[in-house]
CSV table of C-alpha atoms in Angstrom, one decimal:
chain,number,residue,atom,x,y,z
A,118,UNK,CA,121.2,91.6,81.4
A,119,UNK,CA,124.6,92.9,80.7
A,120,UNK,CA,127.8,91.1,81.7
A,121,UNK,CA,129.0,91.5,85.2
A,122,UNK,CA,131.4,94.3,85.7
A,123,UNK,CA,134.4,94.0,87.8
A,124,UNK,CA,134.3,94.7,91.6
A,125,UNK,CA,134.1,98.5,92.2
A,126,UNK,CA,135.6,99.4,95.7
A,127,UNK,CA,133.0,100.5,98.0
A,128,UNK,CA,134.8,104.2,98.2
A,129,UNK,CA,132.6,107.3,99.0
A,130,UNK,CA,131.7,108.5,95.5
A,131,UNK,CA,132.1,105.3,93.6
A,132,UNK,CA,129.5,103.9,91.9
A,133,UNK,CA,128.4,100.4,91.7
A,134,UNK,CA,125.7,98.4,89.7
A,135,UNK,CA,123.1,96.8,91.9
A,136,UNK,CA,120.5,94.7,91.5
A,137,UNK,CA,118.0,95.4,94.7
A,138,UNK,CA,117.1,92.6,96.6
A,139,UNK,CA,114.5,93.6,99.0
A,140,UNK,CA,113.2,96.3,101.3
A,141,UNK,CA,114.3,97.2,104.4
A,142,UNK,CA,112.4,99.2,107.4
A,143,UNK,CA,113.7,102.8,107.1
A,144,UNK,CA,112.8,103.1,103.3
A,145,UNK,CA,115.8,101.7,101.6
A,146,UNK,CA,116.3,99.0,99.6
A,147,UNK,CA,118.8,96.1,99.7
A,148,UNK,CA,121.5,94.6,97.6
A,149,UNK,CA,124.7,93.1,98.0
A,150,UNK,CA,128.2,94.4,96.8
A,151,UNK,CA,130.6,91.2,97.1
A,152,UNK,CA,128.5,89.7,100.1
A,153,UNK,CA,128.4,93.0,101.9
A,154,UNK,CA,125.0,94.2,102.3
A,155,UNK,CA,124.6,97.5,100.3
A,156,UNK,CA,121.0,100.0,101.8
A,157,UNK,CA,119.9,102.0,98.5
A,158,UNK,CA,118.0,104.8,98.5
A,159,UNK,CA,115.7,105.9,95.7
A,160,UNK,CA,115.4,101.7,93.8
A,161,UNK,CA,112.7,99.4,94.2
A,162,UNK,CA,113.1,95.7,94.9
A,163,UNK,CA,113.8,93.6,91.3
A,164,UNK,CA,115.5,96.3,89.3
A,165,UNK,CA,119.7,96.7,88.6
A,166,UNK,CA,120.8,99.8,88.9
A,167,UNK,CA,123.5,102.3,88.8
A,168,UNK,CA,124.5,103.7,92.5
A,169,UNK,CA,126.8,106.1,94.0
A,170,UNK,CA,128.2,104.9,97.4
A,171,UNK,CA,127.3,107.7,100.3
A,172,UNK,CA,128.3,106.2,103.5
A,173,UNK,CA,130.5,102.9,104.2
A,174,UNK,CA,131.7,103.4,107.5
A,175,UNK,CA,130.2,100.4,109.0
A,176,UNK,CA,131.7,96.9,108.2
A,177,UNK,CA,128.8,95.2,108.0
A,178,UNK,CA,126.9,97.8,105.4
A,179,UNK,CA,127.2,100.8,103.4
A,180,UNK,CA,124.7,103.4,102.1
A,181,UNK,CA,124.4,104.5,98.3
A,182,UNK,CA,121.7,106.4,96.3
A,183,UNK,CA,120.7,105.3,92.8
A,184,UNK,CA,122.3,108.1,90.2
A,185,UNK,CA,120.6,105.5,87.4
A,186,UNK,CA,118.4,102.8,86.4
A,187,UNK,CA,119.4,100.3,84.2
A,188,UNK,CA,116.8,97.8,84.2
A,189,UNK,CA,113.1,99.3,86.2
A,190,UNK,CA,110.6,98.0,87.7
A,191,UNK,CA,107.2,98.4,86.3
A,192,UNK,CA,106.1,100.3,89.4
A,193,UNK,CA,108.6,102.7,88.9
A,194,UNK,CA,106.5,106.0,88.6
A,195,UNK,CA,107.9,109.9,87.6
A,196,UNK,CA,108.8,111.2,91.1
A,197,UNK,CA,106.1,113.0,92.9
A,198,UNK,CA,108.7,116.0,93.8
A,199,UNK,CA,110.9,117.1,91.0
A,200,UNK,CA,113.3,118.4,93.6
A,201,UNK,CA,113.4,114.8,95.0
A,202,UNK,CA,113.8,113.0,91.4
A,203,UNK,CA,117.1,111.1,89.8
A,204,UNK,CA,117.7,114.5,87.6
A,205,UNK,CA,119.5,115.6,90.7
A,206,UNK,CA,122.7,114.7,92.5
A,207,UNK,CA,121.6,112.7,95.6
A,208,UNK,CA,123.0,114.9,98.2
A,209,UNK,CA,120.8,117.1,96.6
A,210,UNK,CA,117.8,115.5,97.2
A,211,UNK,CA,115.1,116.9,99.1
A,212,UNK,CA,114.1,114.3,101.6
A,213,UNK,CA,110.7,112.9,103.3
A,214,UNK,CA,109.3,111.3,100.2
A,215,UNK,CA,111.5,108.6,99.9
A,216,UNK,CA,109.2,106.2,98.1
A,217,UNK,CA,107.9,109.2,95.7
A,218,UNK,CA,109.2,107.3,92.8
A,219,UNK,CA,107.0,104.4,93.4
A,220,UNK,CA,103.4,103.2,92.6
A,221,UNK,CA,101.3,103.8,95.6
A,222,UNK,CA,99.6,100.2,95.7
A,223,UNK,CA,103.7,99.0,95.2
A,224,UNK,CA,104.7,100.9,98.6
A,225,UNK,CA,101.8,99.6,100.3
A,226,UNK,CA,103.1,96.1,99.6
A,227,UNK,CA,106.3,97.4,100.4
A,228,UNK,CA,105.5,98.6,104.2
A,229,UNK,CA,103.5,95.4,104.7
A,230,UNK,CA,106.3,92.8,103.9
A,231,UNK,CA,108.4,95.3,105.9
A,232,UNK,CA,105.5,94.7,108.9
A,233,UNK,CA,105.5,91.0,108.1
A,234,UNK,CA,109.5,90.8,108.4
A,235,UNK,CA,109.8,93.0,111.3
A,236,UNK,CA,106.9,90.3,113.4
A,237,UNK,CA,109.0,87.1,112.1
A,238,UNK,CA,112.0,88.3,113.2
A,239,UNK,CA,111.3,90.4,116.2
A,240,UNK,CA,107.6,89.0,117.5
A,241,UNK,CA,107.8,85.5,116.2
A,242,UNK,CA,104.8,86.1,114.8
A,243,UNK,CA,104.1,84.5,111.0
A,244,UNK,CA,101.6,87.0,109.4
A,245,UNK,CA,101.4,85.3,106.1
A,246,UNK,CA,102.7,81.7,104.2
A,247,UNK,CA,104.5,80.7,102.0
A,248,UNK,CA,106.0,82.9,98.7
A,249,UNK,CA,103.4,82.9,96.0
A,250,UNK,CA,100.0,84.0,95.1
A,251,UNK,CA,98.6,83.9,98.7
A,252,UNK,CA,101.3,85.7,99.9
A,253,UNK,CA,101.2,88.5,97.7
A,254,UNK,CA,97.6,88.7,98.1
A,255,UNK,CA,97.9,89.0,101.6
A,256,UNK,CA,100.1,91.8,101.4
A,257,UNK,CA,98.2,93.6,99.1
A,258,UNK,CA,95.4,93.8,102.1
A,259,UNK,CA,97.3,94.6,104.6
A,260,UNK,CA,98.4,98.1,104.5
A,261,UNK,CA,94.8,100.2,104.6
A,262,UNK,CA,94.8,103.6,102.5
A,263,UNK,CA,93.5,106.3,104.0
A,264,UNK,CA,90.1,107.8,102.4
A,265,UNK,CA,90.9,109.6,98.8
A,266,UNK,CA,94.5,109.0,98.8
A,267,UNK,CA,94.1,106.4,95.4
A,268,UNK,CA,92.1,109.5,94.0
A,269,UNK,CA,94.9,112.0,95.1
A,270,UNK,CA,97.7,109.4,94.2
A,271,UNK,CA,98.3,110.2,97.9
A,272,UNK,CA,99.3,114.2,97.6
A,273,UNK,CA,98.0,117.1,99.1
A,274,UNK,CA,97.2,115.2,103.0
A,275,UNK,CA,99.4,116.5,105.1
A,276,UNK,CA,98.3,119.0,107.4
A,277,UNK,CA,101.6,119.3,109.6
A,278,UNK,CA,105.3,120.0,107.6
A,279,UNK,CA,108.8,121.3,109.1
A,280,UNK,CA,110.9,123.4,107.1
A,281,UNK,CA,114.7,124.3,108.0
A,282,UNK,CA,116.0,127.5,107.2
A,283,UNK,CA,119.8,127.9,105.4
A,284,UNK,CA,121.6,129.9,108.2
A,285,UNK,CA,124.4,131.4,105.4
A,286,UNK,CA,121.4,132.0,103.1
A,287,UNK,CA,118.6,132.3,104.7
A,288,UNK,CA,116.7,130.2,102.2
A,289,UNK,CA,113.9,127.8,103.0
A,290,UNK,CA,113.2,123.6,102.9
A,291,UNK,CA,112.9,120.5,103.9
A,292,UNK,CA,116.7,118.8,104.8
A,293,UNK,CA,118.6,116.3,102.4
A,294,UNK,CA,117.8,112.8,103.2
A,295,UNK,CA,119.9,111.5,106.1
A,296,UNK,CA,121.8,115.4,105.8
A,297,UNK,CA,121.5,119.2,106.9
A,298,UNK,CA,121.6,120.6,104.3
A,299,UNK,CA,118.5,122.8,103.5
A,300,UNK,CA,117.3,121.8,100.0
A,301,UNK,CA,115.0,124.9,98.1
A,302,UNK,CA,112.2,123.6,97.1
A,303,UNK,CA,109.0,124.9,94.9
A,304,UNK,CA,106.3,123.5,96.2
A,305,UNK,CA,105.1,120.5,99.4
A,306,UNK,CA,103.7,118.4,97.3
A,307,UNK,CA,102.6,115.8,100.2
A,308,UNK,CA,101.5,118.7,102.1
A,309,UNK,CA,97.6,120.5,101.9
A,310,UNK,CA,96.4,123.6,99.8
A,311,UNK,CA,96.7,125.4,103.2
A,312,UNK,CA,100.3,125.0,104.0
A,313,UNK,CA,101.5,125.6,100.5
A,314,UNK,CA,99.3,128.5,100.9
A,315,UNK,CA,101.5,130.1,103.8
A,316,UNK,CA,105.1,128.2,103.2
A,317,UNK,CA,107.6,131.1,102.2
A,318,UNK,CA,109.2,129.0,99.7
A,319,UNK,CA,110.3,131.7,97.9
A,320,UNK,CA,111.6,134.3,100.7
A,321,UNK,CA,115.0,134.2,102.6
A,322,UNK,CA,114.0,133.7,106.1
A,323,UNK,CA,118.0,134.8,107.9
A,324,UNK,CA,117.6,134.7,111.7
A,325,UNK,CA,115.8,131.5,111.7
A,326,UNK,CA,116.3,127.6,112.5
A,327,UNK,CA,113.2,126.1,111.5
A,328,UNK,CA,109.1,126.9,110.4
A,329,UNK,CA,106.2,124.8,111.1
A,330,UNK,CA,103.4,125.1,108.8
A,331,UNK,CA,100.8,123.9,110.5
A,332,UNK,CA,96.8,123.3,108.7
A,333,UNK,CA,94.3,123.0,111.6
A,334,UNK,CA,90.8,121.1,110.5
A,335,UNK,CA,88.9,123.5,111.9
A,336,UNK,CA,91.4,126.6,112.3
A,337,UNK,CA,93.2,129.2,110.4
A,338,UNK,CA,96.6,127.7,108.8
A,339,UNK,CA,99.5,129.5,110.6
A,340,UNK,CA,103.2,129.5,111.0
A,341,UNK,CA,105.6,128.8,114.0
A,342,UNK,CA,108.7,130.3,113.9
A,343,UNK,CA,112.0,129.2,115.8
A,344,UNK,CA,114.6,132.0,116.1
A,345,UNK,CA,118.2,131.0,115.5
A,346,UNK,CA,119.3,130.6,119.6
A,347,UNK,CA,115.8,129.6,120.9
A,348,UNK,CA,114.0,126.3,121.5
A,349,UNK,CA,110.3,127.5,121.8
A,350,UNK,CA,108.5,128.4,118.6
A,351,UNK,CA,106.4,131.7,118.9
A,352,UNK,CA,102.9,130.7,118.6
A,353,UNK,CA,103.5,126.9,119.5
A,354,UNK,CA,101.2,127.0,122.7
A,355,UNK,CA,98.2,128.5,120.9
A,356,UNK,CA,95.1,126.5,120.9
A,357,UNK,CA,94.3,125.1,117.4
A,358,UNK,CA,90.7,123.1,116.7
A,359,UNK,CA,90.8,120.0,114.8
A,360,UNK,CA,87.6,118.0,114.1
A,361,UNK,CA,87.1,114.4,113.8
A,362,UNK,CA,84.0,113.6,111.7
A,363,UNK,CA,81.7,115.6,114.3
A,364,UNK,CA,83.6,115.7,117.0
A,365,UNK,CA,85.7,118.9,118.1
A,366,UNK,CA,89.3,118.8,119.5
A,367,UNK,CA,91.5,121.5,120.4
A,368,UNK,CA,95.2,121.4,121.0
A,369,UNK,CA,98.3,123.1,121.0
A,370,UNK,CA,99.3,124.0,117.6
A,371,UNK,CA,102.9,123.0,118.2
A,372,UNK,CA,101.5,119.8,120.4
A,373,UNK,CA,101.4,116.2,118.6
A,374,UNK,CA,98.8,115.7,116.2
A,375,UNK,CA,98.5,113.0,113.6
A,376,UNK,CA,99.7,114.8,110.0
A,377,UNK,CA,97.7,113.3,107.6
A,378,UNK,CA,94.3,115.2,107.1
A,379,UNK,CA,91.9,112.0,107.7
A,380,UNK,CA,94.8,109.9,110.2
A,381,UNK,CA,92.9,111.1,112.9
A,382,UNK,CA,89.5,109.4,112.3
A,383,UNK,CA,91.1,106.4,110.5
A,384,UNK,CA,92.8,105.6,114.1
A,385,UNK,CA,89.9,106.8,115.9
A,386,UNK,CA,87.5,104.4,113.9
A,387,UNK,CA,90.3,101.5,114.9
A,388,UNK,CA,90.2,101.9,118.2
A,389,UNK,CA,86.7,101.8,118.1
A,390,UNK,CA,86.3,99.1,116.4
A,391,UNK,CA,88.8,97.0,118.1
A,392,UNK,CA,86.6,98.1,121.6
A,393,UNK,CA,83.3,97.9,120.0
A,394,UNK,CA,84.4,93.8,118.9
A,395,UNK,CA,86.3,93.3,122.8
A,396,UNK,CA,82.8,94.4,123.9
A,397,UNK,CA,81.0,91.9,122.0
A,398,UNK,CA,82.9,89.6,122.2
A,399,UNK,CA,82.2,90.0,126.3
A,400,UNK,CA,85.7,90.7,127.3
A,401,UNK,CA,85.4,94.6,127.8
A,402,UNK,CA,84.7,95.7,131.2
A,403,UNK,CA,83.7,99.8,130.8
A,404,UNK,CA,83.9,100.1,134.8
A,405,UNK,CA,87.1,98.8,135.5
A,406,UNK,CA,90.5,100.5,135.4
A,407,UNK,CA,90.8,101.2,131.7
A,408,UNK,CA,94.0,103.2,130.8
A,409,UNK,CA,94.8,105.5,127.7
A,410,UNK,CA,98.8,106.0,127.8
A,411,UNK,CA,100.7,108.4,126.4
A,412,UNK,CA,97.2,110.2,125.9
A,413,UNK,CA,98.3,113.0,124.1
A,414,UNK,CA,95.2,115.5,123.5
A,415,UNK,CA,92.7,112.4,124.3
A,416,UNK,CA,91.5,111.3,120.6
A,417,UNK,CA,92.2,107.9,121.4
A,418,UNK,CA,90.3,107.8,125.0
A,419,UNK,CA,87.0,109.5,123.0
A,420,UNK,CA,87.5,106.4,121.0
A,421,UNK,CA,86.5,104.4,123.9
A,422,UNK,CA,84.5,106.2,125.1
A,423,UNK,CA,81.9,106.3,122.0
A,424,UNK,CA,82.6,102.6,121.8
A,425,UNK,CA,81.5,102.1,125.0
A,426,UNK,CA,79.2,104.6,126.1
A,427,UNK,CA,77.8,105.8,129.4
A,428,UNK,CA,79.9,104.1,132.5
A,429,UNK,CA,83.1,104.2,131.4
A,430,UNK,CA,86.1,104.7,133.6
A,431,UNK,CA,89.0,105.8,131.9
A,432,UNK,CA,92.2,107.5,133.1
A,433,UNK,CA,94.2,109.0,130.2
A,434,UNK,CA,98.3,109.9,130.9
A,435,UNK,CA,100.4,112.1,129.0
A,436,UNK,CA,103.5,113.2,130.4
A,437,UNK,CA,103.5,117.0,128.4
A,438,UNK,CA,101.4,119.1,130.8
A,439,UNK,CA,100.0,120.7,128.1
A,440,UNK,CA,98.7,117.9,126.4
A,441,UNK,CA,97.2,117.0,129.6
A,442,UNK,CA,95.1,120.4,130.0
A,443,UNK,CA,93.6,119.7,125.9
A,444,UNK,CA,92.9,115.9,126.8
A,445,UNK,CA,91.0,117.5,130.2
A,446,UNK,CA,88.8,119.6,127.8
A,447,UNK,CA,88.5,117.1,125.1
A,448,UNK,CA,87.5,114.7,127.5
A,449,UNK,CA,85.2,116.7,129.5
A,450,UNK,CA,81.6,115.5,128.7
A,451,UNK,CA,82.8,111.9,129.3
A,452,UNK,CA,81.7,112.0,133.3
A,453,UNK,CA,84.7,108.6,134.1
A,454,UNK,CA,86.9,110.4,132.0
A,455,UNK,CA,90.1,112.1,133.6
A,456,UNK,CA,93.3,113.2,132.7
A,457,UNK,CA,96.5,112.9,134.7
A,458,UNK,CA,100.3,114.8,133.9
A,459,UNK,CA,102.7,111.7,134.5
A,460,UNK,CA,105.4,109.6,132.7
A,461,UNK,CA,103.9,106.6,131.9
A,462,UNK,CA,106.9,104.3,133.4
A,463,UNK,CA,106.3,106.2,136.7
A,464,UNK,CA,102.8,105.9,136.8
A,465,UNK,CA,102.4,102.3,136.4
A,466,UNK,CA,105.2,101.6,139.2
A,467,UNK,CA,102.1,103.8,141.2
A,468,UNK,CA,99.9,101.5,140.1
A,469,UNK,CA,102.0,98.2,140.7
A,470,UNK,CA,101.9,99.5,144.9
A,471,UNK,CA,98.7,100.4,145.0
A,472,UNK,CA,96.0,98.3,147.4
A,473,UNK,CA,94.3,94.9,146.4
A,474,UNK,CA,90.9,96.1,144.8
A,475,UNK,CA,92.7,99.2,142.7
A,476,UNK,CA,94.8,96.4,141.5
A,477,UNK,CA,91.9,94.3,140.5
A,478,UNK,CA,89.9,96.5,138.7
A,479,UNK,CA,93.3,97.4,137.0
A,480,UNK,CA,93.5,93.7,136.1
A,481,UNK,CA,89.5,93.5,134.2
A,482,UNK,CA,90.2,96.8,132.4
A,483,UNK,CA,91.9,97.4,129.1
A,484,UNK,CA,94.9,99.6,128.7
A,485,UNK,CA,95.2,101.6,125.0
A,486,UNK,CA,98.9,102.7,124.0
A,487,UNK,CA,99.9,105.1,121.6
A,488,UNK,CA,103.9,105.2,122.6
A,489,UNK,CA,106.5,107.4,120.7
A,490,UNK,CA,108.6,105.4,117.5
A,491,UNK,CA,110.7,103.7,120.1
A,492,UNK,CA,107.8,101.8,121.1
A,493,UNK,CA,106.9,101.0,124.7
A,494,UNK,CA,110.0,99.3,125.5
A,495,UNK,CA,110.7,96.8,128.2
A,496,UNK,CA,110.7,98.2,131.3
A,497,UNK,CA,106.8,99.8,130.0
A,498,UNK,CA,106.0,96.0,128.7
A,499,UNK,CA,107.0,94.4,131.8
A,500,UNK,CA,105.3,96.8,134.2
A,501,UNK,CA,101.7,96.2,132.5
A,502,UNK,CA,102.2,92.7,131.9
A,503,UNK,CA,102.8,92.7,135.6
A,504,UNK,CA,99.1,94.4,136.0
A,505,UNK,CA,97.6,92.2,134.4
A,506,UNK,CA,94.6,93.6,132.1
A,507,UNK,CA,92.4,92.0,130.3
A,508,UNK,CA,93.1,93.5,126.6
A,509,UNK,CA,95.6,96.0,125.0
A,510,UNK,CA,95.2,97.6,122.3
A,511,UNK,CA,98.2,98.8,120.6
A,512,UNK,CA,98.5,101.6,118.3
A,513,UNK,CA,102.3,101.8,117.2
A,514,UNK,CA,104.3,104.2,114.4
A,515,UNK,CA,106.8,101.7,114.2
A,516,UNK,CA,107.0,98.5,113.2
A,517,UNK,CA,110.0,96.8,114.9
A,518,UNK,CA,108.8,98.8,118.0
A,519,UNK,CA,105.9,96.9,118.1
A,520,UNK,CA,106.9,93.7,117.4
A,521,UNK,CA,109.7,93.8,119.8
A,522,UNK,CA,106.7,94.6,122.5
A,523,UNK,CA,104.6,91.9,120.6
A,524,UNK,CA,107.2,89.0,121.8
A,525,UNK,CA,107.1,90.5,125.1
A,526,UNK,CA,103.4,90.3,125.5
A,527,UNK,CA,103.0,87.1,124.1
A,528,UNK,CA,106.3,86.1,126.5
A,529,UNK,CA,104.0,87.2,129.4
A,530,UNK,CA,100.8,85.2,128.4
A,531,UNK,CA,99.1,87.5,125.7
A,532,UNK,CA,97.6,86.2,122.9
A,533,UNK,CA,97.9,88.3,119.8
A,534,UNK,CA,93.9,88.6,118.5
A,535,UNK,CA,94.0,91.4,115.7
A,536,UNK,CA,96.2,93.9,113.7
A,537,UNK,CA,96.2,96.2,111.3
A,538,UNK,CA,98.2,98.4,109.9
A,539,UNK,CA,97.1,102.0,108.0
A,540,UNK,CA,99.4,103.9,105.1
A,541,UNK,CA,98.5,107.2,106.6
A,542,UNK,CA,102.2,108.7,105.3
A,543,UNK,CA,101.6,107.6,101.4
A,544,UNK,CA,104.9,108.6,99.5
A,545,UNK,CA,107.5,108.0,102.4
A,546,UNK,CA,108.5,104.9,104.2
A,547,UNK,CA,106.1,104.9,107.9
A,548,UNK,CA,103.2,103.9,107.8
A,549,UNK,CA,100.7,103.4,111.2
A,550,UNK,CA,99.8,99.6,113.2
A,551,UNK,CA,96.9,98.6,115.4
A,552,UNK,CA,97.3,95.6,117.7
A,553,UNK,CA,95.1,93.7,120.1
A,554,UNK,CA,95.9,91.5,123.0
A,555,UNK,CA,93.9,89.5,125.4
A,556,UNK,CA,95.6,88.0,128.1
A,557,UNK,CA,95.1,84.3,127.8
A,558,UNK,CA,93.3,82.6,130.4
């Protein structure tokens, strides 16, 4: 290792050498720059590098973006996305494949220490011992792949990209990480054959804000177009079909749907699974008041539902109205199935009022969640800790979300029985978590 330089100033558009501590949720690494705590884009924990400072506005961090590597790490792979690589200058970057430059096994190790941190800090919850052998091994298992990513080195999955359009230009691609600017890009190499098929990569696109590419299952690829001025995309209501191993789904084609190609069925296998072992284990009541929030187009309640077969009641909310009407028709050969239009906060306040035996059957059913990144919150926590069911099964996109609602629920007499977590975004920082509560008796 060289000597240690002098102290650089932490100026916008210094640079600094770094050696990289750790990993922090949000796909940066850490270091420290005289005892001030330095995020880096583009390192990997162990090696020193060269940095360029982009942000220090806050006094208790800055930002900076490796320009070079001095000493690597032997996970350090070529970038996935030459348009994302160290060749070019970091405001130049084309962002959404932040870990691109790592081994994909490495980033899975990566999201789960960034899982088991978020739990001890946030959940009091200690996922794994002690530093050492164990411990690595622990986090090697943690983070799932998703089916043919290892073969694919986890390229070509994702079925659902956004693209920006210059408005002096016109030209076309993804944003600069944490930036506006539009960044031309060649090719989507995370994306599938079908949306690099239609992206107009190539073409100035003047008159537009943004273009979803969007790579049905079971559908046609197609584009949706936002005109510079307007909020709706043309074409965003059009019903798409996506399939999930046999079974058909339809929803909007601007609506929420899970991006990579086999997400859906890896999270619909979960939540059966985590039913299907509730249900032998004897604590899953089918004909109680079992809940699917923030339902979306209803993949998660057909989850249930083919865990636990003919009987089961199930009311699935979803505050887009649209969503609602897909989850109806998705859900329609399931005879206790229904779908309700509501905001989940306003919905269980319903359900807190309601008489005596609603209230019990409330309290032997199971509730599934599939809340937004910030999570379910407190007020969401507190209402169905108040109701009192018997399980809940927790599917979060976040990590500090969920273990933030994780110390509530175990606050409120939950015990924490399973969880999982999935690496359905291979090459970028999220990854997907699955956890189960019982409330302790």
């Amino acid at each position: 290792m060289s000597e240690q330089r002098e102290s650089t100033p932490l100026e916008i558009g210094s640079e600094i050498e770094l050696e990289i501590t750790g990993i922090a949720h949000g796909g940066v690494s850490v270091a420290r720059h005289d005892g001030r705590v330095v995020f880096v884009a583009d390192a990997i924990p162990g090696e020193r590098v060269l940095a360029r400072v982009t942000d220090q506005k806050k006094k208790s961090f800055a930002r900076a973006a490796v320009t070079r590597v001095l000493d690597a790490s032997e996970d350090r792979r070529e970038h996935v996305w030459d348009e994302a690589s160290l060749e070019r200058d970091p405001a130049e970057r084309a962002g959404g494949a932040e870990f691109g430059h790592i081994d994909l096994a490495r980033q899975r190790v990566l999201k789960a220490e960034v899982l088991v941190d978020s739990m001890a800090r946030f959940g009091d919850i200690e996922l794994a011992g002690e530093e050492g052998e164990d411990f690595q091994e622990t986090l090697a298992e943690l983070v799932e792949a998703a089916d043919g990513d290892d073969e694919a080195n986890g390229l070509g999955y994702r079925t659902r990209v956004r693209l920006h359009v210059d408005p002096e230009t016109g030209a076309v691609g993804p944003y600069a990480a944490r930036s506006r600017t539009v960044v031309p890009v060649s090719s989507l190499p995370l994306a599938t054959d079908g949306v690099n098929q239609i992206a107009p990569l190539a073409e100035a696109m003047q008159g537009l804000q943004t273009i979803d590419l969007i790579d049905p299952a079971n559908d046609d690829p197609r584009m949706l177009i936002t005109e510079l001025g307007q909020k709706e995309r043309r074409g965003e209501k059009d019903l798409v079909a996506e399939l999930v191993e046999d079974r058909g789904f339809i929803v909007r084609a601007g609506g929420f749907w899970q991006v990579h190609r086999e997400a859906p069925a890896m999270l619909f296998g979960a939540v059966h699974d985590a039913i299907s072992d509730l249900i032998e284990a004897g604590q899953f009541d089918p004909a109680a008041g079992n809940l699917d929030l923030y339902g979306g187009a209803g993949l998660l309640a057909a989850a249930v539902a083919e865990a636990a077969g003919p009987g089961l009641k199930i009311t699935s909310v979803e505050s887009d109205p649209d969503a609602t009407d897909n989850a109806a028709e998705n859900l329609s050969e399931i005879v206790g199935a229904r779908a309700l239009t509501a905001r989940v906060d306003r919905y269980l306040a319903e359900l807190l009022d309601a008489a005596a035996p609603v209230r019990d059957r409330l309290r032997r059913g199971t509730i599934v969640l599939d809340p937004p990144r910030s999570g379910a919150g407190g007020d969401v926590t507190a209402q169905i800790a108040e109701l009192a069911p018997a399980n809940i099964v927790y599917v979060a996109c976040d990590p500090v979300a969920l273990s933030r609602d994780t110390k509530s629920l175990l606050d409120s007499g939950y015990d924490l029985l399973e969880l999982r977590a999935f690496d359905i975004f291979p090459h970028t920082h999220h990854f997907e978590s699955l956890a189960v509560f019982s409330r302790a008796e």
